[in-house]
Coordinates of C-alpha atoms in Angstrom, one line a residue:
X8 CA 235.3 54.2 117.2
X9 CA 238.1 56.2 118.4
X10 CA 235.9 59.1 119.4
X11 CA 233.6 56.6 121.1
X12 CA 236.4 54.9 123.1
X13 CA 237.9 58.4 124.1
X14 CA 234.4 59.3 125.5
X15 CA 234.3 56.1 127.5
X16 CA 237.8 56.8 129.0
X17 CA 236.6 60.4 130.0
X18 CA 233.6 59.1 131.6
X19 CA 235.9 56.3 133.6
X20 CA 238.1 59.4 134.6
X21 CA 235.1 61.7 135.5
X22 CA 232.9 59.5 137.4
X23 CA 235.4 57.7 140.0
X24 CA 233.1 59.3 142.8
X25 CA 229.9 57.2 141.3
X26 CA 230.4 53.6 142.2
X27 CA 227.5 52.3 140.4
X28 CA 228.4 54.2 137.0
X29 CA 231.9 53.0 137.6
X30 CA 231.1 49.5 138.1
X31 CA 229.1 49.5 134.8
X32 CA 232.0 51.1 132.8
X33 CA 234.5 48.7 134.0
X34 CA 232.2 45.8 133.3
X35 CA 231.9 46.5 129.7
X36 CA 235.6 47.4 129.1
X37 CA 237.0 45.9 126.0
X38 CA 233.5 45.3 124.7
X39 CA 233.1 47.7 121.5
X40 CA 229.4 46.8 120.8
X41 CA 228.6 47.4 124.7
X42 CA 230.5 50.6 124.6
X43 CA 229.3 51.9 121.2
X44 CA 225.5 51.4 122.7
X45 CA 226.1 53.5 125.5
X46 CA 228.0 56.4 123.8
X47 CA 227.1 56.4 120.2
X48 CA 224.5 59.4 120.6
X49 CA 223.5 61.5 123.3
X50 CA 220.0 61.1 124.7
X51 CA 218.4 63.7 122.3
X52 CA 215.9 66.2 124.1
X53 CA 212.7 66.7 122.1
X54 CA 209.0 67.3 122.8
X55 CA 208.5 64.2 124.7
X56 CA 211.9 65.3 126.7
X57 CA 214.4 62.4 127.3
X58 CA 213.9 58.8 127.3
X59 CA 216.3 56.1 127.7
X60 CA 217.8 53.0 129.4
X61 CA 219.1 53.6 133.0
X62 CA 222.9 53.3 133.1
X63 CA 226.3 55.0 132.2
X64 CA 227.0 56.7 129.1
X65 CA 225.4 59.7 127.3
X66 CA 222.9 57.4 125.8
X67 CA 221.5 56.5 129.1
X68 CA 219.3 57.9 131.7
X69 CA 221.7 58.7 134.7
X70 CA 222.7 61.7 137.2
X71 CA 224.8 63.3 134.6
X72 CA 222.3 63.2 131.6
X73 CA 219.4 64.5 133.7
X74 CA 221.6 67.2 135.3
X75 CA 222.8 68.3 132.2
X76 CA 219.1 68.5 130.8
X77 CA 218.1 70.5 133.9
X78 CA 220.9 72.8 133.8
X79 CA 220.0 73.6 129.9
X80 CA 216.4 74.1 130.8
X81 CA 217.5 76.5 133.8
X82 CA 219.7 78.6 131.4
X83 CA 216.6 78.6 128.7
X84 CA 214.1 80.1 131.6
X85 CA 216.5 82.4 133.0
X86 CA 217.2 83.7 129.4
X87 CA 213.5 84.2 128.9
X88 CA 212.2 85.2 132.1
X89 CA 213.2 87.7 134.8
X90 CA 211.9 85.1 137.5
X91 CA 211.2 81.7 137.1
X92 CA 209.8 78.7 138.9
X93 CA 209.1 74.9 137.8
X94 CA 206.8 72.4 139.1
X95 CA 208.3 68.6 139.7
X96 CA 206.8 65.2 139.9
X97 CA 207.9 61.7 139.5
X98 CA 206.5 58.1 139.3
X99 CA 207.5 54.9 140.9
X100 CA 210.5 54.0 138.4
X101 CA 214.0 53.4 139.5
X102 CA 215.7 56.4 140.4
X103 CA 212.7 58.4 139.8
X104 CA 212.8 60.0 143.3
X105 CA 216.4 60.5 143.1
X106 CA 216.3 62.3 139.8
X107 CA 213.6 64.5 140.7
X108 CA 215.4 65.8 143.5
X109 CA 218.5 66.3 141.5
X110 CA 216.5 68.3 139.3
X111 CA 215.2 70.5 142.1
X112 CA 218.9 71.1 143.3
X113 CA 220.1 72.2 139.9
X114 CA 217.3 74.6 139.4
X115 CA 217.6 76.0 143.0
X116 CA 221.5 76.6 142.2
X117 CA 220.3 78.6 139.2
X118 CA 217.8 80.6 141.3
X119 CA 214.8 79.1 139.9
X120 CA 212.1 78.1 142.3
X121 CA 211.3 74.4 142.4
X122 CA 208.1 73.1 143.7
X123 CA 208.4 69.6 144.1
X124 CA 205.7 66.9 145.1
X125 CA 206.8 65.3 148.4
X126 CA 205.7 61.8 147.0
X127 CA 205.2 60.1 143.8
X128 CA 202.2 61.7 141.9
X129 CA 200.6 61.0 138.4
X130 CA 201.7 62.9 135.5
X131 CA 198.4 64.9 135.3
X132 CA 199.1 66.3 138.7
X133 CA 202.2 68.1 137.6
X134 CA 200.5 69.4 134.6
X135 CA 197.8 71.1 137.2
X136 CA 200.5 72.3 139.4
X137 CA 202.3 74.1 136.4
X138 CA 199.1 76.2 136.0
X139 CA 198.0 76.5 139.3
X140 CA 201.2 77.7 140.7
X141 CA 201.9 79.8 137.7
X142 CA 205.0 78.3 136.8
X143 CA 207.2 78.9 133.8
X144 CA 207.8 74.9 133.2
X145 CA 207.4 71.5 134.7
X146 CA 209.3 68.2 135.1
X147 CA 208.0 64.8 135.3
X148 CA 210.4 62.0 135.8
X149 CA 208.7 59.1 134.2
X150 CA 209.1 56.6 131.3
X151 CA 205.4 56.0 131.1
X152 CA 204.6 52.4 130.3
X153 CA 208.2 51.3 129.1
X154 CA 210.0 48.3 130.8
X155 CA 211.6 48.7 134.2
X156 CA 215.1 49.3 132.5
X157 CA 213.8 52.7 131.1
X158 CA 213.2 56.3 132.8
X159 CA 212.5 59.4 131.1
X160 CA 212.4 63.2 131.6
X161 CA 209.1 65.2 130.6
X162 CA 209.3 69.0 130.0
X163 CA 206.2 71.2 130.3
X164 CA 205.2 74.5 128.8
X165 CA 204.0 77.5 131.1
X166 CA 200.3 76.6 129.9
X167 CA 200.7 73.1 131.2
X168 CA 201.2 70.9 128.1
X169 CA 204.5 69.3 127.2
X170 CA 206.8 71.4 125.1
X171 CA 206.2 71.7 121.4
X172 CA 209.0 71.9 119.0
X173 CA 209.9 75.7 119.2
X174 CA 210.5 75.6 122.9
X175 CA 211.8 72.1 122.8
X176 CA 214.5 72.9 120.1
X177 CA 215.5 75.9 122.3
X178 CA 216.0 74.0 125.2
X179 CA 218.0 71.4 123.6
X180 CA 220.4 74.3 122.0
X181 CA 220.8 75.1 125.8
X182 CA 221.6 71.6 127.0
X183 CA 224.2 70.9 124.2
X184 CA 226.2 74.0 125.5
X185 CA 226.3 72.3 128.8
X186 CA 229.3 70.3 129.9
X187 CA 227.8 67.6 132.0
X188 CA 230.6 67.1 134.3
X189 CA 231.9 70.6 134.7
X190 CA 229.1 73.0 133.6
X191 CA 226.3 72.1 136.0
X192 CA 225.5 74.4 139.0
X193 CA 224.4 72.5 142.0
X194 CA 223.2 72.8 145.7
X195 CA 222.1 70.3 148.1
X196 CA 218.2 69.7 148.6
X197 CA 218.5 70.7 152.2
X198 CA 220.1 74.1 151.3
X199 CA 217.5 74.6 148.7
X200 CA 214.7 74.2 151.0
X201 CA 216.5 76.4 153.7
X202 CA 216.8 79.3 151.2
X203 CA 213.2 79.0 150.1
X204 CA 214.3 78.0 146.6
X205 CA 213.0 74.3 146.8
X206 CA 209.3 74.0 148.4
X207 CA 207.1 71.0 148.7
X208 CA 203.8 71.0 146.9
X209 CA 201.3 71.0 149.6
X210 CA 198.2 68.8 150.0
X211 CA 195.9 71.7 149.3
X212 CA 197.1 71.6 145.3
X213 CA 196.2 67.7 145.5
X214 CA 192.8 68.5 146.8
X215 CA 192.1 71.0 144.2
X216 CA 193.1 68.6 141.7
X217 CA 190.6 66.3 143.4
X218 CA 187.9 68.7 143.2
X219 CA 188.1 69.5 139.6
X220 CA 188.0 65.7 138.8
X221 CA 184.9 65.2 141.1
X222 CA 183.1 67.9 139.1
X223 CA 183.5 65.7 135.9
X224 CA 180.5 63.1 136.6
X225 CA 177.4 63.8 134.8
X226 CA 175.1 61.1 136.6
X227 CA 176.4 61.3 140.4
X228 CA 173.4 59.8 141.8
X229 CA 173.5 57.0 139.4
X230 CA 177.0 56.2 140.8
X231 CA 175.8 56.2 144.2
X232 CA 173.2 53.6 143.8
X233 CA 175.2 51.3 141.3
X234 CA 176.5 47.8 142.1
X235 CA 179.1 48.2 139.5
X236 CA 182.0 45.7 140.5
X237 CA 185.5 46.9 139.4
X238 CA 188.9 45.3 139.8
X239 CA 191.8 48.0 139.6
X240 CA 195.4 47.8 139.1
X241 CA 197.9 50.7 139.1
X242 CA 200.7 48.4 137.7
X243 CA 203.0 49.2 140.6
X244 CA 202.7 52.9 139.7
X245 CA 201.3 56.2 141.0
X246 CA 197.8 55.5 140.4
X247 CA 196.8 53.6 143.7
X248 CA 195.8 56.6 145.8
X249 CA 194.3 59.2 143.5
X250 CA 192.4 56.6 141.5
X251 CA 190.7 54.8 144.6
X252 CA 190.3 58.3 146.0
X253 CA 188.3 59.6 143.4
X254 CA 186.1 56.1 142.7
X255 CA 185.4 56.0 146.6
X256 CA 184.3 59.6 146.8
X257 CA 182.1 59.5 143.9
X258 CA 180.3 56.5 145.5
X259 CA 181.6 53.5 144.0
X260 CA 181.5 50.7 146.6
X261 CA 182.7 47.5 145.0
X262 CA 186.1 48.1 144.1
X263 CA 189.2 45.6 144.6
X264 CA 192.6 46.2 144.0
X265 CA 195.2 43.8 142.7
X266 CA 197.3 43.0 145.5
X267 CA 200.3 42.0 143.7
X268 CA 200.4 45.3 141.7
X269 CA 199.0 47.9 144.3
X270 CA 202.3 49.2 145.9
X271 CA 204.7 51.4 143.9
X272 CA 207.7 49.2 142.4
X273 CA 209.8 50.1 139.7
X274 CA 211.0 46.7 139.0
X275 CA 207.1 45.8 137.9
X276 CA 207.7 42.1 139.4
X277 CA 204.4 40.7 137.4
X278 CA 204.1 42.9 134.5
X279 CA 207.7 43.5 133.0
X280 CA 206.1 45.5 130.3
X281 CA 203.6 48.0 132.4
X282 CA 201.4 48.9 129.6
X283 CA 197.8 48.9 129.8
X284 CA 197.7 48.2 126.1
X285 CA 198.6 44.6 126.5
X286 CA 196.8 41.5 127.8
X287 CA 199.5 40.5 130.4
X288 CA 199.0 43.4 132.8
X289 CA 195.4 42.0 133.3
X290 CA 196.4 38.5 134.3
X291 CA 196.5 39.0 138.1
X292 CA 193.4 40.7 138.1
X293 CA 191.9 38.0 136.0
X294 CA 192.7 35.6 138.8
X295 CA 190.7 37.6 141.3
X296 CA 187.6 37.2 139.1
X297 CA 187.4 33.6 140.3
X298 CA 186.1 35.0 143.4
X299 CA 184.9 38.4 142.4
X300 CA 183.5 38.6 139.1
X301 CA 183.7 42.3 138.2
X302 CA 182.0 43.9 135.5
X303 CA 185.2 46.1 134.7
X304 CA 188.7 45.6 135.1
X305 CA 190.9 49.0 134.9
X306 CA 194.7 49.3 134.6
X307 CA 196.8 52.5 134.7
X308 CA 200.2 52.9 133.5
X309 CA 203.0 53.7 136.0
X310 CA 202.6 57.3 135.8
X311 CA 198.7 57.1 135.6
X312 CA 198.1 59.3 132.7
X313 CA 196.7 56.2 130.5
X314 CA 194.2 53.6 131.2
X315 CA 193.3 50.3 129.7
X316 CA 190.2 48.4 130.5
X317 CA 188.5 44.7 130.1
X318 CA 184.9 44.3 130.3
X319 CA 183.1 41.2 131.2
X320 CA 180.8 40.3 128.5
X321 CA 178.9 36.9 128.0
X322 CA 181.1 35.4 130.8
X323 CA 184.4 36.4 129.4
X324 CA 186.5 39.5 129.6
X325 CA 187.2 41.4 126.3
X326 CA 190.0 43.9 126.3
X327 CA 188.9 47.3 124.7
X328 CA 191.6 49.2 122.7
X329 CA 192.2 53.0 123.0
X330 CA 190.1 53.7 120.0
X331 CA 187.2 51.7 121.3
X332 CA 187.3 53.4 124.6
X333 CA 187.7 57.0 122.8
X334 CA 184.6 56.1 120.8
X335 CA 182.5 55.0 123.8
X336 CA 183.5 58.1 126.0
X337 CA 182.7 60.5 123.0
X338 CA 179.3 58.8 122.8
X339 CA 178.7 58.6 126.5
X340 CA 179.8 62.3 127.5
X341 CA 177.8 63.8 124.4
X342 CA 174.7 61.8 124.9
X343 CA 174.7 62.1 128.9
X344 CA 175.1 65.8 128.6
X345 CA 172.5 66.2 126.1
X346 CA 170.1 63.9 128.4
X347 CA 170.9 66.2 131.4
X348 CA 170.4 69.4 129.2
X349 CA 173.9 70.6 129.9
X350 CA 175.4 70.0 126.4
X351 CA 177.4 73.3 125.1
X352 CA 175.8 74.9 122.1
X353 CA 179.1 74.5 120.4
X354 CA 180.7 71.4 121.9
X355 CA 184.2 70.6 120.5
X356 CA 186.7 68.0 121.0
X357 CA 189.9 66.8 119.6
X358 CA 192.0 63.8 119.0
X359 CA 195.3 62.7 117.5
X360 CA 194.9 62.3 113.5
X361 CA 196.2 58.8 114.0
X362 CA 193.2 57.8 116.2
X363 CA 189.9 56.2 114.6
X364 CA 187.7 58.5 112.3
X365 CA 184.6 56.8 113.8
X366 CA 184.7 59.6 116.4
X367 CA 184.1 62.2 114.0
X368 CA 180.8 60.4 112.9
X369 CA 179.8 59.9 116.5
X370 CA 180.8 63.6 117.5
X371 CA 178.9 64.7 114.3
X372 CA 175.7 63.2 115.5
X373 CA 175.6 65.5 118.5
X374 CA 176.8 68.5 116.6
X375 CA 180.1 68.6 118.4
X376 CA 183.3 69.7 116.4
X377 CA 186.1 67.0 116.4
X378 CA 189.4 68.5 115.4
X379 CA 192.7 66.4 114.4
X380 CA 195.9 67.1 116.0
X381 CA 199.4 65.5 115.4
X382 CA 200.5 62.7 117.4
X383 CA 201.5 63.6 120.9
X384 CA 199.4 64.9 123.7
X385 CA 200.8 68.2 123.9
X386 CA 199.0 69.1 120.7
X387 CA 195.6 68.3 122.4
X388 CA 196.9 70.6 125.3
X389 CA 197.8 73.2 123.1
X390 CA 194.3 72.9 121.3
X391 CA 192.8 73.6 124.7
X392 CA 194.9 76.5 125.4
X393 CA 193.5 78.0 122.0
X394 CA 190.2 77.5 123.4
X395 CA 190.7 79.0 126.6
X396 CA 192.0 82.1 124.7
X397 CA 188.8 82.3 123.0
X398 CA 186.6 81.8 126.0
X399 CA 185.4 78.5 124.4
X400 CA 187.0 76.3 127.3
X401 CA 183.6 75.3 128.5
X402 CA 182.7 73.8 125.3
X403 CA 185.5 71.0 125.5
X404 CA 184.2 67.7 125.8
X405 CA 187.3 65.7 125.6
X406 CA 190.8 65.0 124.1
X407 CA 192.1 61.6 123.2
X408 CA 194.6 59.8 121.4
X409 CA 194.5 56.1 120.5
X410 CA 197.3 55.0 122.8
X411 CA 195.0 55.0 125.8
X412 CA 195.3 58.5 126.4
X413 CA 192.2 60.8 127.4
X414 CA 191.5 64.1 129.0
X415 CA 188.1 64.9 130.3
X416 CA 188.0 68.6 131.5
X417 CA 190.7 71.4 131.1
X418 CA 192.2 70.8 134.7
X419 CA 195.2 69.4 133.2
X420 CA 196.7 69.6 129.9
X421 CA 197.9 66.1 129.8
X422 CA 196.4 62.8 129.5
X423 CA 194.7 62.1 132.7
X424 CA 194.3 58.4 134.0
X425 CA 192.6 59.4 137.2
X426 CA 189.6 61.6 135.6
X427 CA 189.6 59.0 132.8
X428 CA 189.1 56.2 135.2
X429 CA 186.4 57.8 137.1
X430 CA 184.3 58.4 133.9
X431 CA 184.7 55.2 132.3
X432 CA 183.5 53.7 135.7
X433 CA 180.4 56.2 135.3
X434 CA 180.1 55.1 131.8
X435 CA 179.9 51.3 132.4
X436 CA 177.6 52.1 135.3
X437 CA 175.1 53.9 133.0
X438 CA 175.0 51.1 130.4
X439 CA 174.8 48.4 133.1
X440 CA 171.6 50.1 134.6
X441 CA 170.3 49.7 130.8
X442 CA 171.2 46.1 130.9
X443 CA 174.3 46.5 128.5
X444 CA 177.8 46.1 128.9
X445 CA 180.3 48.4 126.9
X446 CA 181.0 45.8 124.6
X447 CA 177.2 46.1 123.7
X448 CA 177.4 50.0 123.7
X449 CA 180.3 49.7 121.3
X450 CA 178.2 47.2 118.9
X451 CA 175.3 49.6 118.8
X452 CA 177.8 52.5 117.7
X453 CA 179.2 50.0 115.2
X454 CA 175.6 49.1 113.7
X455 CA 174.8 52.8 113.4
X456 CA 178.0 54.1 111.9
X457 CA 179.6 51.1 110.3
X458 CA 182.4 48.7 111.5
X459 CA 185.8 49.7 112.1
X460 CA 188.9 47.9 112.7
X461 CA 192.1 49.7 114.0
X462 CA 195.3 47.9 114.6
X463 CA 198.7 48.8 115.6
X464 CA 201.9 47.4 114.5
X465 CA 205.1 48.0 116.4
X466 CA 208.5 47.2 114.8
X467 CA 211.6 47.4 117.1
X468 CA 215.1 48.5 115.8
X469 CA 217.5 48.5 118.8
X470 CA 221.0 50.3 119.1
X471 CA 222.7 52.2 116.8
X472 CA 222.1 50.1 113.7
X473 CA 218.4 50.3 114.6
X474 CA 218.4 54.1 114.4
X475 CA 220.1 53.8 110.8
X476 CA 217.6 51.3 109.7
X477 CA 214.6 53.4 111.0
X478 CA 215.7 56.4 108.8
X479 CA 216.4 54.1 105.7
X480 CA 213.1 52.7 106.0
X481 CA 211.3 56.1 106.3
X482 CA 213.5 57.6 103.5
X483 CA 212.7 54.7 101.1
X484 CA 209.1 54.8 101.7
X485 CA 208.9 58.4 101.1
X486 CA 210.6 58.2 98.0
X487 CA 208.7 55.4 96.8
X488 CA 205.1 55.6 97.7
X489 CA 202.8 52.5 97.2
X490 CA 200.0 52.8 94.4
X491 CA 198.0 50.2 96.0
X492 CA 197.6 48.3 99.3
X493 CA 195.6 45.2 99.9
X494 CA 194.4 45.3 96.2
X495 CA 192.9 48.6 96.8
X496 CA 194.4 51.9 94.9
X497 CA 195.9 54.4 97.1
X498 CA 193.6 57.6 96.5
X499 CA 195.8 60.1 98.4
X500 CA 199.3 60.3 99.9
X501 CA 200.1 62.5 102.9
X502 CA 203.6 63.4 103.5
X503 CA 203.6 65.4 106.9
X504 CA 207.2 66.1 106.7
X505 CA 206.8 67.7 103.6
X506 CA 203.5 69.3 104.5
X507 CA 201.8 68.0 101.4
X508 CA 198.8 65.9 100.5
X509 CA 198.9 64.4 96.8
X510 CA 195.5 63.2 94.8
X511 CA 197.2 60.2 93.0
X512 CA 194.7 60.7 90.3
X513 CA 194.9 64.3 89.5
X514 CA 198.6 64.8 91.1
X515 CA 197.3 67.7 92.5
X516 CA 199.0 68.7 95.8
X517 CA 197.7 70.6 98.7
X518 CA 199.1 71.9 101.9
X519 CA 198.3 69.9 105.2
X520 CA 197.3 72.0 108.3
X521 CA 200.0 70.6 110.6
X522 CA 203.5 71.2 111.8
X523 CA 206.1 69.2 110.2
X524 CA 206.4 65.7 111.3
X525 CA 208.2 62.3 110.0
X526 CA 205.0 60.6 109.2
X527 CA 203.4 59.2 106.0
X528 CA 199.7 58.3 105.5
X529 CA 197.7 56.6 102.8
X530 CA 194.1 57.1 102.3
X531 CA 192.4 54.2 100.6
X532 CA 188.7 53.7 99.3
X533 CA 185.8 53.0 101.8
X534 CA 187.5 55.0 104.5
X535 CA 190.4 52.5 104.9
X536 CA 193.9 54.0 105.6
X537 CA 197.3 53.4 106.8
X538 CA 199.8 55.5 108.5
X539 CA 203.4 54.8 109.4
X540 CA 205.8 56.9 111.6
X541 CA 208.7 56.4 114.0
X542 CA 208.0 56.6 117.4
X543 CA 209.1 59.7 119.5
X544 CA 209.7 57.8 122.5
X545 CA 210.9 54.2 121.7
X546 CA 213.1 52.6 119.1
X547 CA 210.1 51.5 117.1
X548 CA 208.3 52.2 113.7
X549 CA 204.5 52.3 114.4
X550 CA 202.1 51.5 111.6
X551 CA 198.4 52.7 112.1
X552 CA 195.8 50.7 110.3
X553 CA 191.9 51.4 109.8
X554 CA 189.8 48.6 108.0
X555 CA 186.1 49.6 107.6
X556 CA 183.6 46.6 106.7
X557 CA 179.9 45.7 106.5
X558 CA 180.3 43.7 109.7
X559 CA 182.9 42.7 112.2
X560 CA 184.7 39.9 110.4
X561 CA 184.9 41.9 106.9
X562 CA 186.7 44.9 108.8
X563 CA 188.8 42.6 110.5
X564 CA 189.7 41.0 107.1
X565 CA 190.5 44.3 105.5
X566 CA 192.4 45.6 108.4
X567 CA 194.5 42.4 108.4
X568 CA 195.1 42.5 104.5
X569 CA 196.2 46.3 105.0
X570 CA 198.7 45.4 107.6
X571 CA 200.4 42.4 105.6
X572 CA 200.8 45.1 102.5
X573 CA 202.4 47.2 105.0
X574 CA 204.8 44.9 106.1
X575 CA 205.7 44.0 102.5
X576 CA 206.0 47.9 101.6
X577 CA 208.5 48.4 104.7
X578 CA 210.2 45.0 104.3
X579 CA 209.4 44.4 108.1
X580 CA 208.2 41.3 109.8

C-alpha cells in the first residue's frame, strides 16, 4: 500500500493544472480502498485496447492514460513505418470527443498524420477509413455497451481490424516505457491542422461507406414495396444518422425513432446500461407501440457496431438474442442469394467459437463453409483479410458473434450495426411478405435442424480483489476439470490456454487450431456444451451454455441444468 500511496501523492503533485482530476484525488484523500481502486494497476492495453471507468488514476480513463497510450502507439508506428497515418473516430460517451482530439494532438507531435472524423461516428466507419485512407492504424474512443461511467480506446491494424496479440503486445511494450506526465509529445490541435498533420475526414468517405452498405440488399424491390413498420433507437449513441440514412435510402417508409434515446448523450438517461442484449433498452420503444404497432424494433449500441431486435409475434414483442439473429441472417443471406442465382460457388462465413453451432448446420445446407475463430471480432476481420489474399473476398457471406455483432460485406473488418440493421429489416420484410415473422422463421429452422437454447451467464468481480478472484476461479477450474455436468458425462475438455483438446474416454490429446486464450470448454453428449472465459473488456467471467433438445422446452431445461452445474463448478451465484 505504501507504493500505492506514493503514486497517489505523485498524481496530486503532477496534476495541479487539472482541476477535475485534483478534485477527485482530494475527495478520496485518506480513503485507502478508494485510492487502491484507482492505482492498484495500470489500465492494460490488449487486443481490445483500453477500457475503464472515467476518473483519476492509473486504473482510470483520463487525459494522462489516453495520451500515454497514444504516445506508445506513435512510438510503435514510427519504429515500424517510415511514414505513418492513423484514422480516428469517437462515440457519444463522456469525454470521447476530448480524448479523440488529444489523440490527434499526440500523433501530430510525433510526425504522424491524424485523420479524424469531425463528428461522432460509428466504429465501422473508422475501420473503413483505415482501409480507404491506407492508414497504418486507427483509434476509436468508445466503451461499446458499458455504463456511462466507462470509456475506452480501440486500436486497429492496417488491414482494418482491431489489433491481434502480436501487435497489441508490441504497442503495450512501447506504452509501458512512456512516462505519462513527462514523456508525451503534444502540439495544439489548431497547430496540427495548420501543419497538415491533422486532417478532418471528409463527407466523401462517409458517402463511400454508405455506397458499400447500399450494395448489400438482395431484394431491393421488395424493400421499396414493403409496409414493414420499424421502431429504431440509437440508445443516445452514434447510430441515429447512419442507420436512418441507409434505411430511408433503401426505401423503408415506416420508420419511427425513439425520441428519448435519439440524440447523442453519454449519460444514457433512459438506459443506464446501453446494451442491446437487455430488455430494458426497449422499454421506451415499447411505449411507442401503443400508437404505432411496429413489426420490428431495432436498438444499436453507442458506437453502433452491434444491434439487437424485438419482433412482434402474436401481439407480443419477443426479444431475439445474438445467436438467434445470427442463425436467421445466415439462413436468409444464403437462401435469398440462392433464389436470385447469385450465391457464390464456394460461399464461406465465420463466427466466434462460442456462438451457436446451429449456424454450422444451416450453412452446410447451402454448401457454405463455416469457420470458427476465437472470441473477438478482430479474428473475423483477420479471417476476411486471409480471404482477400486468396482472392476469395467475393465468397464471403457473413461474420458474426453471439454478442450481437454482425458483418455483412467486406467494406469494414469490424462489427457493423449499420449494414446489419439494413439487412435485418430486409429479412423481416421478406418473411412478412410470406406471412411470417422472424420468430416463425426461426421456428422453421429449429424444426428442420433441432432445438437449440443458448444462454450466457455473467459473473461480475469488481476491483483489485475481483481480479484476484477471477484468476483463482480460472486456475482452479483448469486444474480440476469436471467429469460430468447436469448428469451428462463430459466427453472432451478443451483448454485454449494450453492449446489442447482431451478425449476423456481415451485421454488422447490433440492440438487446438487457435491462438492461446484463457478459455475452457466442455463437450457433452447430444451437441450440448459449456464454455467459460474471463471477459477481455469487463471485470466478468462469462459462461456460455448450449442445450439441445427435441423441442423448445426440452432444450431450455437442458440448458438451465448445465448452467446450474457450471455455477456449482465455479462456486459462483
